[in-house]
Amino acid sequence: MKRLQPTLNVLLAAAVLCGLGACQTTKQSPIDELSTQEGLERVEVKGVDAVYRRPGANLSPYNKLLVRPVYIEFSKNWKPEQDSALYQMNEPDRERIRQGLADMFAEVMVNELQTKGGYQLVTESAADVLEVRPAIVNLYINAPDVSMQTAGRVRTYTADAGEMTLVVELRDSVTGTLLSRAFDRRNADNMSWQWTNSVTNSAEAKRIITSWADTLRNALDASRGKPS
């Protein structure tokens, strides 16, 4: 996976340690503190747990997007092998789930931002290109029911609830200037997943990622005065 820059590593560690929701109960969380040190201010965005924006930042000059591959990290507490003596989750299994979720994320970004939103997705930096650096952390999948087909190495299980947190940064693709940062956590209260072989079969996970992409598209549209 692509190596994360030191600042994003610190952010992901903070998100993992305080679980975002717990952070919001304190006067100033580690995430708030770091974002403030970087010159960002917290703003309210409907449907997103925490959003920080650089004062005076303007997204209107950007009509193209450079969406980096999403970084995915499981919760340190996710140990599905403890849910069933019949199932052993090994690193290849985890990597298949990561890759499935990453493929889904990329597919949704293309559909929501380029196909529906009209924003060109590119692979090179330029003055009119906004860089999007996404990560999904605290990925936790409850797997109470497990079935295995040993001969074909086909493993099928269901997850009736789970949790994951999105961390995304918007930067000027040329200068690297941080313009905005967002955190959004989805947990068992609003997730009901069915997982079969890989995360790509999860309609609920796709719905959540689509919601995140839609929020980003609306923010870009609003910067241009386009109706939502």
PDB file of N, CA, C and O in Angstrom, residues 4 12 21 30 37 71 83 88 91 95 104 111 117 124 128 138 153 191 206 218-219 228:
ATOM      1  N   LEU A   4       1.899   6.400   3.822  1.00  0.00           N
ATOM      2  CA  LEU A   4       1.234   7.618   4.239  1.00  0.00           C
ATOM      3  C   LEU A   4       2.242   8.644   4.709  1.00  0.00           C
ATOM      4  O   LEU A   4       3.288   8.306   5.258  1.00  0.00           O
ATOM      5  N   LEU A  12      -4.396   9.163  11.754  1.00  0.00           N
ATOM      6  CA  LEU A  12      -4.989   7.838  11.812  1.00  0.00           C
ATOM      7  C   LEU A  12      -4.793   7.237  13.197  1.00  0.00           C
ATOM      8  O   LEU A  12      -5.695   6.600  13.744  1.00  0.00           O
ATOM      9  N   GLY A  21     -15.741   9.271  18.237  1.00  0.00           N
ATOM     10  CA  GLY A  21     -16.899   9.563  19.059  1.00  0.00           C
ATOM     11  C   GLY A  21     -16.486   9.942  20.476  1.00  0.00           C
ATOM     12  O   GLY A  21     -17.020  10.877  21.066  1.00  0.00           O
ATOM     13  N   PRO A  30      -7.388  15.062  20.352  1.00  0.00           N
ATOM     14  CA  PRO A  30      -6.109  15.096  19.638  1.00  0.00           C
ATOM     15  C   PRO A  30      -6.278  15.521  18.185  1.00  0.00           C
ATOM     16  O   PRO A  30      -5.418  16.201  17.621  1.00  0.00           O
ATOM     17  N   GLN A  37      -3.460  23.262  15.080  1.00  0.00           N
ATOM     18  CA  GLN A  37      -2.050  23.567  14.896  1.00  0.00           C
ATOM     19  C   GLN A  37      -1.711  23.759  13.413  1.00  0.00           C
ATOM     20  O   GLN A  37      -0.807  24.522  13.076  1.00  0.00           O
ATOM     21  N   TYR A  71      -6.380   4.116   1.773  1.00  0.00           N
ATOM     22  CA  TYR A  71      -5.649   3.309   2.748  1.00  0.00           C
ATOM     23  C   TYR A  71      -6.675   2.664   3.675  1.00  0.00           C
ATOM     24  O   TYR A  71      -7.625   3.321   4.123  1.00  0.00           O
ATOM     25  N   ASP A  83     -14.627 -15.700  16.939  1.00  0.00           N
ATOM     26  CA  ASP A  83     -16.075 -15.874  16.851  1.00  0.00           C
ATOM     27  C   ASP A  83     -16.467 -17.300  16.489  1.00  0.00           C
ATOM     28  O   ASP A  83     -17.599 -17.703  16.667  1.00  0.00           O
ATOM     29  N   GLN A  88     -10.427 -19.420  10.590  1.00  0.00           N
ATOM     30  CA  GLN A  88      -9.177 -18.752  10.927  1.00  0.00           C
ATOM     31  C   GLN A  88      -8.910 -17.651   9.901  1.00  0.00           C
ATOM     32  O   GLN A  88      -8.736 -17.931   8.717  1.00  0.00           O
ATOM     33  N   GLU A  91      -3.686 -13.406   7.000  1.00  0.00           N
ATOM     34  CA  GLU A  91      -3.371 -12.161   6.311  1.00  0.00           C
ATOM     35  C   GLU A  91      -3.860 -12.145   4.861  1.00  0.00           C
ATOM     36  O   GLU A  91      -4.368 -11.117   4.401  1.00  0.00           O
ATOM     37  N   GLU A  95      -6.187  -9.255   3.346  1.00  0.00           N
ATOM     38  CA  GLU A  95      -5.788  -8.497   2.169  1.00  0.00           C
ATOM     39  C   GLU A  95      -6.874  -8.542   1.093  1.00  0.00           C
ATOM     40  O   GLU A  95      -7.100  -7.556   0.388  1.00  0.00           O
ATOM     41  N   MET A 104     -14.049  -1.230  -4.473  1.00  0.00           N
ATOM     42  CA  MET A 104     -15.370  -0.633  -4.368  1.00  0.00           C
ATOM     43  C   MET A 104     -15.268   0.877  -4.211  1.00  0.00           C
ATOM     44  O   MET A 104     -16.006   1.633  -4.846  1.00  0.00           O
ATOM     45  N   ASN A 111     -18.022   6.758 -10.257  1.00  0.00           N
ATOM     46  CA  ASN A 111     -19.445   6.886 -10.569  1.00  0.00           C
ATOM     47  C   ASN A 111     -20.040   8.174 -10.022  1.00  0.00           C
ATOM     48  O   ASN A 111     -20.761   8.893 -10.730  1.00  0.00           O
ATOM     49  N   GLY A 117     -21.151  13.631 -11.308  1.00  0.00           N
ATOM     50  CA  GLY A 117     -20.779  15.003 -10.972  1.00  0.00           C
ATOM     51  C   GLY A 117     -20.115  15.781 -12.081  1.00  0.00           C
ATOM     52  O   GLY A 117     -20.061  17.013 -12.031  1.00  0.00           O
ATOM     53  N   GLU A 124      -2.371  13.061 -12.584  1.00  0.00           N
ATOM     54  CA  GLU A 124      -1.244  13.981 -12.497  1.00  0.00           C
ATOM     55  C   GLU A 124      -1.661  15.280 -11.812  1.00  0.00           C
ATOM     56  O   GLU A 124      -2.806  15.733 -11.945  1.00  0.00           O
ATOM     57  N   ASP A 128      -5.332  23.159 -11.557  1.00  0.00           N
ATOM     58  CA  ASP A 128      -6.785  23.015 -11.404  1.00  0.00           C
ATOM     59  C   ASP A 128      -7.179  21.644 -10.862  1.00  0.00           C
ATOM     60  O   ASP A 128      -8.324  21.224 -10.991  1.00  0.00           O
ATOM     61  N   ASN A 138     -10.255   1.752  11.627  1.00  0.00           N
ATOM     62  CA  ASN A 138     -11.169   1.138  12.603  1.00  0.00           C
ATOM     63  C   ASN A 138     -12.183   0.218  11.931  1.00  0.00           C
ATOM     64  O   ASN A 138     -13.330   0.109  12.371  1.00  0.00           O
ATOM     65  N   ARG A 153     -11.401 -23.587  -1.246  1.00  0.00           N
ATOM     66  CA  ARG A 153     -10.903 -22.436  -0.501  1.00  0.00           C
ATOM     67  C   ARG A 153     -11.898 -21.279  -0.537  1.00  0.00           C
ATOM     68  O   ARG A 153     -11.529 -20.112  -0.536  1.00  0.00           O
ATOM     69  N   MET A 191     -25.254   0.249  10.449  1.00  0.00           N
ATOM     70  CA  MET A 191     -24.650  -0.638   9.472  1.00  0.00           C
ATOM     71  C   MET A 191     -25.212  -2.040   9.637  1.00  0.00           C
ATOM     72  O   MET A 191     -25.291  -2.571  10.723  1.00  0.00           O
ATOM     73  N   LYS A 206     -21.259  -0.300   0.282  1.00  0.00           N
ATOM     74  CA  LYS A 206     -21.298   0.537  -0.915  1.00  0.00           C
ATOM     75  C   LYS A 206     -22.177   1.759  -0.680  1.00  0.00           C
ATOM     76  O   LYS A 206     -21.869   2.861  -1.141  1.00  0.00           O
ATOM     77  N   ASN A 218     -21.162  17.308  -3.312  1.00  0.00           N
ATOM     78  CA  ASN A 218     -21.992  18.458  -2.948  1.00  0.00           C
ATOM     79  C   ASN A 218     -21.139  19.645  -2.514  1.00  0.00           C
ATOM     80  O   ASN A 218     -21.457  20.802  -2.819  1.00  0.00           O
ATOM     81  N   ALA A 219     -20.033  19.357  -1.790  1.00  0.00           N
ATOM     82  CA  ALA A 219     -19.135  20.438  -1.357  1.00  0.00           C
ATOM     83  C   ALA A 219     -18.484  21.106  -2.563  1.00  0.00           C
ATOM     84  O   ALA A 219     -18.367  22.340  -2.623  1.00  0.00           O
ATOM     85  N   SER A 228     -27.653  21.831  -5.412  1.00  0.00           N
ATOM     86  CA  SER A 228     -27.421  20.463  -4.928  1.00  0.00           C
ATOM     87  C   SER A 228     -28.542  19.548  -5.368  1.00  0.00           C
ATOM     88  O   SER A 228     -29.624  19.990  -5.704  1.00  0.00           O
TER      89      SER A 228
END
